[in-house]
Short mmCIF file of N, CA, C and O in Angstrom, two decimals:
data_model
loop_
_atom_site.label_atom_id
_atom_site.label_comp_id
_atom_site.label_asym_id
_atom_site.label_seq_id
_atom_site.Cartn_x
_atom_site.Cartn_y
_atom_site.Cartn_z
N SER A 1 145.81 154.39 121.79
CA SER A 1 145.18 155.56 122.24
C SER A 1 145.25 156.63 121.12
O SER A 1 143.91 157.84 121.03
N LYS A 2 145.79 156.56 120.29
CA LYS A 2 145.56 157.85 119.12
C LYS A 2 145.16 157.65 118.07
O LYS A 2 144.56 158.27 117.35
N LEU A 3 144.85 156.34 117.80
CA LEU A 3 144.19 155.74 116.65
C LEU A 3 142.67 155.52 117.31
O LEU A 3 141.59 156.09 116.28
N ALA A 4 142.45 154.91 118.36
CA ALA A 4 141.06 154.36 118.42
C ALA A 4 140.56 154.69 120.28
O ALA A 4 141.80 154.59 121.05
N THR A 5 139.07 154.52 120.29
CA THR A 5 139.10 154.44 121.72
C THR A 5 137.80 153.35 122.00
O THR A 5 137.43 153.02 121.17
N ASN A 6 137.21 153.27 123.56
CA ASN A 6 136.22 152.47 123.52
C ASN A 6 136.49 151.09 122.54
O ASN A 6 135.55 150.81 121.78
N LEU A 7 138.01 150.53 123.30
CA LEU A 7 137.81 148.92 122.65
C LEU A 7 137.09 148.04 122.73
O LEU A 7 137.29 147.90 123.96
N THR A 8 136.52 147.48 121.86
CA THR A 8 135.69 145.83 122.61
C THR A 8 136.66 144.63 121.75
O THR A 8 137.51 144.96 120.57
N VAL A 9 136.44 143.62 122.56
CA VAL A 9 137.29 142.25 122.15
C VAL A 9 136.54 141.33 122.09
O VAL A 9 135.64 141.52 122.17
N HIS A 10 136.18 140.78 120.72
CA HIS A 10 135.31 139.82 120.21
C HIS A 10 136.15 138.20 119.77
O HIS A 10 137.26 138.65 119.17
N ILE A 11 135.85 137.40 120.69
CA ILE A 11 136.52 136.36 120.83
C ILE A 11 135.70 135.58 119.87
O ILE A 11 134.30 134.98 120.71
N SER A 12 135.98 133.79 119.59
CA SER A 12 134.94 133.32 118.76
C SER A 12 136.40 131.75 118.79
O SER A 12 137.05 131.61 118.11
N PRO A 13 135.60 130.73 119.60
CA PRO A 13 136.33 129.75 119.46
C PRO A 13 136.46 129.10 118.31
O PRO A 13 135.36 128.72 117.40
N LEU A 14 137.38 128.05 118.01
CA LEU A 14 137.41 127.35 116.42
C LEU A 14 137.46 126.18 116.88
O LEU A 14 137.88 125.48 118.27
N THR A 15 136.88 124.92 116.69
CA THR A 15 136.96 123.66 116.48
C THR A 15 137.13 122.83 115.22
O THR A 15 137.03 123.40 113.98
N THR A 16 137.65 121.45 115.75
CA THR A 16 137.99 120.83 114.36
C THR A 16 136.69 119.86 114.41
O THR A 16 136.68 119.22 112.83
N LYS A 17 136.52 119.37 114.94
CA LYS A 17 135.31 118.44 114.85
C LYS A 17 133.91 118.71 116.00
O LYS A 17 134.46 119.31 117.04
N ARG A 18 132.84 118.32 115.67
CA ARG A 18 132.24 118.69 116.58
C ARG A 18 131.49 117.77 117.71
O ARG A 18 131.87 116.16 117.66
N THR A 19 132.16 118.08 119.10
CA THR A 19 132.29 117.03 120.35
C THR A 19 131.03 117.13 121.02
O THR A 19 130.67 116.73 121.88
N GLY A 20 129.75 118.00 120.89
CA GLY A 20 128.98 118.55 121.82
C GLY A 20 129.44 119.05 122.77
O GLY A 20 128.83 119.46 123.75
N LYS A 21 130.41 119.70 123.11
CA LYS A 21 130.82 120.16 124.59
C LYS A 21 130.69 121.67 123.97
O LYS A 21 131.27 122.33 122.53
N PHE A 22 130.21 122.51 125.43
CA PHE A 22 130.17 124.09 125.28
C PHE A 22 131.93 124.41 125.14
O PHE A 22 132.15 124.05 126.15
N CYS A 23 131.93 125.22 124.55
CA CYS A 23 133.51 126.10 124.45
C CYS A 23 133.46 127.42 125.64
O CYS A 23 132.31 128.34 125.11
N TYR A 24 133.68 127.52 126.10
CA TYR A 24 134.06 128.63 127.06
C TYR A 24 135.04 129.42 127.17
O TYR A 24 136.23 129.04 127.37
N LEU A 25 135.15 130.85 126.67
CA LEU A 25 136.03 131.82 126.52
C LEU A 25 135.53 132.97 127.04
O LEU A 25 134.00 133.67 127.26
N GLU A 26 136.45 133.62 127.55
CA GLU A 26 136.21 135.26 128.67
C GLU A 26 137.79 135.91 128.25
O GLU A 26 138.87 135.34 127.50
N SER A 27 137.84 137.06 128.00
CA SER A 27 138.72 138.12 127.84
C SER A 27 138.40 138.90 128.65
O SER A 27 137.70 139.67 129.21
N THR A 28 139.72 140.21 128.55
CA THR A 28 139.72 141.04 129.88
C THR A 28 139.61 142.48 128.71
O THR A 28 139.48 142.13 127.63
N ASP A 29 139.33 143.34 129.11
CA ASP A 29 138.88 144.93 128.58
C ASP A 29 140.81 145.19 128.11
O ASP A 29 141.44 144.13 128.79
N VAL A 30 140.65 145.70 127.09
CA VAL A 30 142.04 145.79 126.49
C VAL A 30 142.30 146.96 127.41
O VAL A 30 141.78 148.43 127.78
N ASP A 31 143.55 146.87 127.94
CA ASP A 31 144.20 148.21 128.61
C ASP A 31 145.06 148.85 127.76
O ASP A 31 144.59 149.12 126.66
N GLU A 32 145.47 149.98 128.57
CA GLU A 32 146.22 151.18 128.19
C GLU A 32 147.35 151.32 127.21
O GLU A 32 147.89 151.81 126.11
N ASN A 33 148.01 149.89 127.04
CA ASN A 33 149.27 149.79 125.86
C ASN A 33 148.43 148.82 125.14
O ASN A 33 149.25 148.59 123.99
N GLY A 34 147.01 148.35 124.91
CA GLY A 34 146.49 147.78 123.95
C GLY A 34 146.79 146.25 123.56
O GLY A 34 146.44 145.40 123.08
N CYS A 35 146.73 145.91 124.95
CA CYS A 35 146.95 144.50 125.53
C CYS A 35 145.88 143.70 125.66
O CYS A 35 145.00 144.69 126.72
N PHE A 36 145.29 142.25 125.48
CA PHE A 36 144.05 141.46 126.75
C PHE A 36 144.70 140.42 126.79
O PHE A 36 145.72 140.13 126.01
N GLU A 37 144.15 140.07 127.95
CA GLU A 37 143.93 138.52 127.78
C GLU A 37 142.66 137.35 127.66
O GLU A 37 141.75 137.64 127.86
N VAL A 38 143.05 136.67 127.03
CA VAL A 38 141.55 135.29 126.86
C VAL A 38 142.08 134.43 127.78
O VAL A 38 142.60 133.67 127.81
N TYR A 39 140.92 133.85 128.48
CA TYR A 39 140.80 132.58 129.37
C TYR A 39 139.54 131.41 129.00
O TYR A 39 138.80 132.16 128.41
N GLY A 40 139.83 130.21 129.00
CA GLY A 40 139.37 128.80 128.54
C GLY A 40 139.65 127.95 128.58
O GLY A 40 140.73 127.84 129.43
N ASP A 41 139.05 127.02 128.24
CA ASP A 41 140.04 125.59 128.33
C ASP A 41 141.21 125.61 127.80
O ASP A 41 141.68 126.21 126.64
N GLU A 42 142.07 124.80 128.68
CA GLU A 42 143.48 124.80 127.78
C GLU A 42 143.82 124.07 126.56
O GLU A 42 142.73 123.07 126.21
N GLY A 43 144.04 124.62 125.86
CA GLY A 43 144.54 124.21 124.14
C GLY A 43 143.15 124.65 123.04
O GLY A 43 143.37 124.26 122.26
N GLN A 44 142.51 125.41 123.98
CA GLN A 44 141.32 125.76 122.98
C GLN A 44 141.83 126.96 121.92
O GLN A 44 142.08 128.04 122.53
N ARG A 45 141.33 126.28 120.92
CA ARG A 45 141.82 128.04 119.68
C ARG A 45 140.67 128.86 119.57
O ARG A 45 139.56 128.29 119.83
N PHE A 46 141.07 129.86 119.30
CA PHE A 46 140.02 131.05 119.00
C PHE A 46 140.56 131.78 118.21
O PHE A 46 141.90 131.96 117.39
N THR A 47 139.48 132.72 117.51
CA THR A 47 139.96 134.10 116.72
C THR A 47 139.84 135.04 117.30
O THR A 47 138.92 134.98 118.52
N TRP A 48 140.14 136.42 116.95
CA TRP A 48 140.08 137.40 118.09
C TRP A 48 139.93 138.43 116.88
O TRP A 48 140.48 138.85 115.95
N MET A 49 139.10 139.89 117.51
CA MET A 49 139.12 140.60 116.72
C MET A 49 138.95 141.96 117.86
O MET A 49 137.98 141.63 118.81
N VAL A 50 139.56 143.05 117.63
CA VAL A 50 139.18 144.36 118.48
C VAL A 50 138.75 145.40 117.51
O VAL A 50 139.30 145.43 116.65
N MET A 51 137.71 146.12 117.99
CA MET A 51 137.20 147.02 117.13
C MET A 51 136.65 148.35 118.68
O MET A 51 137.10 147.87 119.62
N GLY A 52 137.01 149.41 117.93
CA GLY A 52 136.86 150.50 118.61
C GLY A 52 136.14 151.62 117.92
O GLY A 52 136.17 151.83 116.60
N GLU A 53 136.22 152.85 118.84
CA GLU A 53 135.83 153.98 117.87
C GLU A 53 137.18 154.90 117.27
O GLU A 53 137.63 155.27 118.12
N ARG A 54 136.78 155.17 116.05
CA ARG A 54 138.12 155.69 115.27
C ARG A 54 138.17 157.19 115.87
O ARG A 54 137.14 157.72 116.04
N GLY A 55 139.50 157.19 115.89
CA GLY A 55 140.24 158.86 116.45
C GLY A 55 139.91 160.13 115.32
O GLY A 55 139.66 159.58 114.05
N LYS A 56 139.98 160.91 115.43
CA LYS A 56 139.83 162.16 114.29
C LYS A 56 140.91 161.91 113.64
O LYS A 56 142.27 162.03 113.86
N ILE A 57 140.59 162.08 112.38
CA ILE A 57 141.49 161.92 111.32
C ILE A 57 141.76 163.15 110.34
O ILE A 57 140.64 163.37 109.78
N ASP A 58 142.71 164.07 110.12
CA ASP A 58 142.87 164.91 109.66
C ASP A 58 142.67 164.67 108.06
O ASP A 58 143.92 164.39 107.81
N VAL A 59 142.01 164.37 107.05
CA VAL A 59 141.85 164.04 105.94
C VAL A 59 142.45 164.76 104.49
O VAL A 59 142.87 164.44 104.17
N GLU A 60 141.90 166.09 104.72
CA GLU A 60 142.08 167.02 103.64
C GLU A 60 143.25 168.11 104.38
O GLU A 60 142.44 168.88 105.48
N PRO A 61 144.50 168.20 104.15
CA PRO A 61 145.21 169.42 105.12
C PRO A 61 144.34 171.19 104.86
O PRO A 61 144.00 171.28 103.65
N LEU A 62 144.56 171.74 105.52
CA LEU A 62 143.99 173.36 105.45
C LEU A 62 144.92 173.89 104.14
O LEU A 62 146.15 173.94 104.22
N LYS A 63 144.37 174.99 103.53
CA LYS A 63 145.21 175.27 102.49
C LYS A 63 145.98 176.07 103.01
O LYS A 63 147.31 176.68 102.18
N SER A 64 145.84 177.04 103.89
CA SER A 64 146.72 177.91 104.39
C SER A 64 147.79 177.47 105.15
O SER A 64 148.75 177.89 105.42
N ASN A 65 148.00 175.65 105.42
CA ASN A 65 148.97 175.44 106.18
C ASN A 65 149.84 174.51 104.97
O ASN A 65 150.61 173.75 105.56
N THR A 66 149.40 174.35 103.86
CA THR A 66 150.40 173.54 102.96
C THR A 66 151.17 174.81 102.11
O THR A 66 150.84 175.71 101.61
N ASP A 67 152.52 174.01 101.60
CA ASP A 67 153.03 174.88 101.02
C ASP A 67 153.28 173.78 99.66
O ASP A 67 154.00 172.63 99.35
N VAL A 68 152.90 174.34 98.56
CA VAL A 68 153.12 173.12 97.20
C VAL A 68 154.07 173.97 96.27
O VAL A 68 153.86 174.85 96.30
N ARG A 69 154.82 172.73 96.16
CA ARG A 69 156.04 173.27 95.26
C ARG A 69 155.98 171.75 93.96
O ARG A 69 155.35 171.10 93.54
N GLY A 70 157.29 172.51 92.87
CA GLY A 70 157.33 171.96 91.59
C GLY A 70 156.67 172.34 90.58
O GLY A 70 155.96 173.13 90.90
N ASP A 71 156.70 171.81 89.50
CA ASP A 71 156.41 172.60 88.10
C ASP A 71 155.18 171.24 87.18
O ASP A 71 155.86 170.10 87.40
N GLY A 72 154.22 171.64 86.28
CA GLY A 72 153.16 170.88 85.92
C GLY A 72 152.36 170.12 86.76
O GLY A 72 152.44 170.50 87.91
N PRO A 73 152.96 168.42 85.86
CA PRO A 73 152.10 167.68 86.61
C PRO A 73 152.85 167.14 87.94
O PRO A 73 152.51 166.34 89.23
N TYR A 74 154.13 167.37 88.03
CA TYR A 74 155.06 166.98 89.23
C TYR A 74 155.19 167.90 90.57
O TYR A 74 156.30 168.67 90.78
N ARG A 75 153.74 167.94 91.06
CA ARG A 75 153.74 168.64 92.43
C ARG A 75 153.80 167.84 93.61
O ARG A 75 153.26 167.08 93.70
N TYR A 76 154.34 168.39 94.44
CA TYR A 76 153.93 167.99 95.69
C TYR A 76 154.16 168.90 96.93
O TYR A 76 154.04 169.99 96.89
N ILE A 77 153.51 168.41 98.48
CA ILE A 77 153.15 169.31 99.44
C ILE A 77 154.44 169.14 100.49
O ILE A 77 154.73 168.27 100.52
N VAL A 78 154.83 170.30 100.81
CA VAL A 78 156.25 170.15 101.71
C VAL A 78 155.59 169.88 103.20
O VAL A 78 154.75 170.82 103.52
#
């Protein structure tokens, strides 16, 4: 929840040969612990990807909140 919200699971079946059989996969929603379950035919292999809305990230610190130390090219923020 600190990194992303509104998570969505995308699952795709993996097959080693064309059998003409329809692969059925289904997943639960992502819970508050970041876990989900996938249901389908036993032994069915699959890939998964979770996507969501990224949380707010402070890319550049405020100048008033930084303490820069060091000399010349060897400067660092405390």
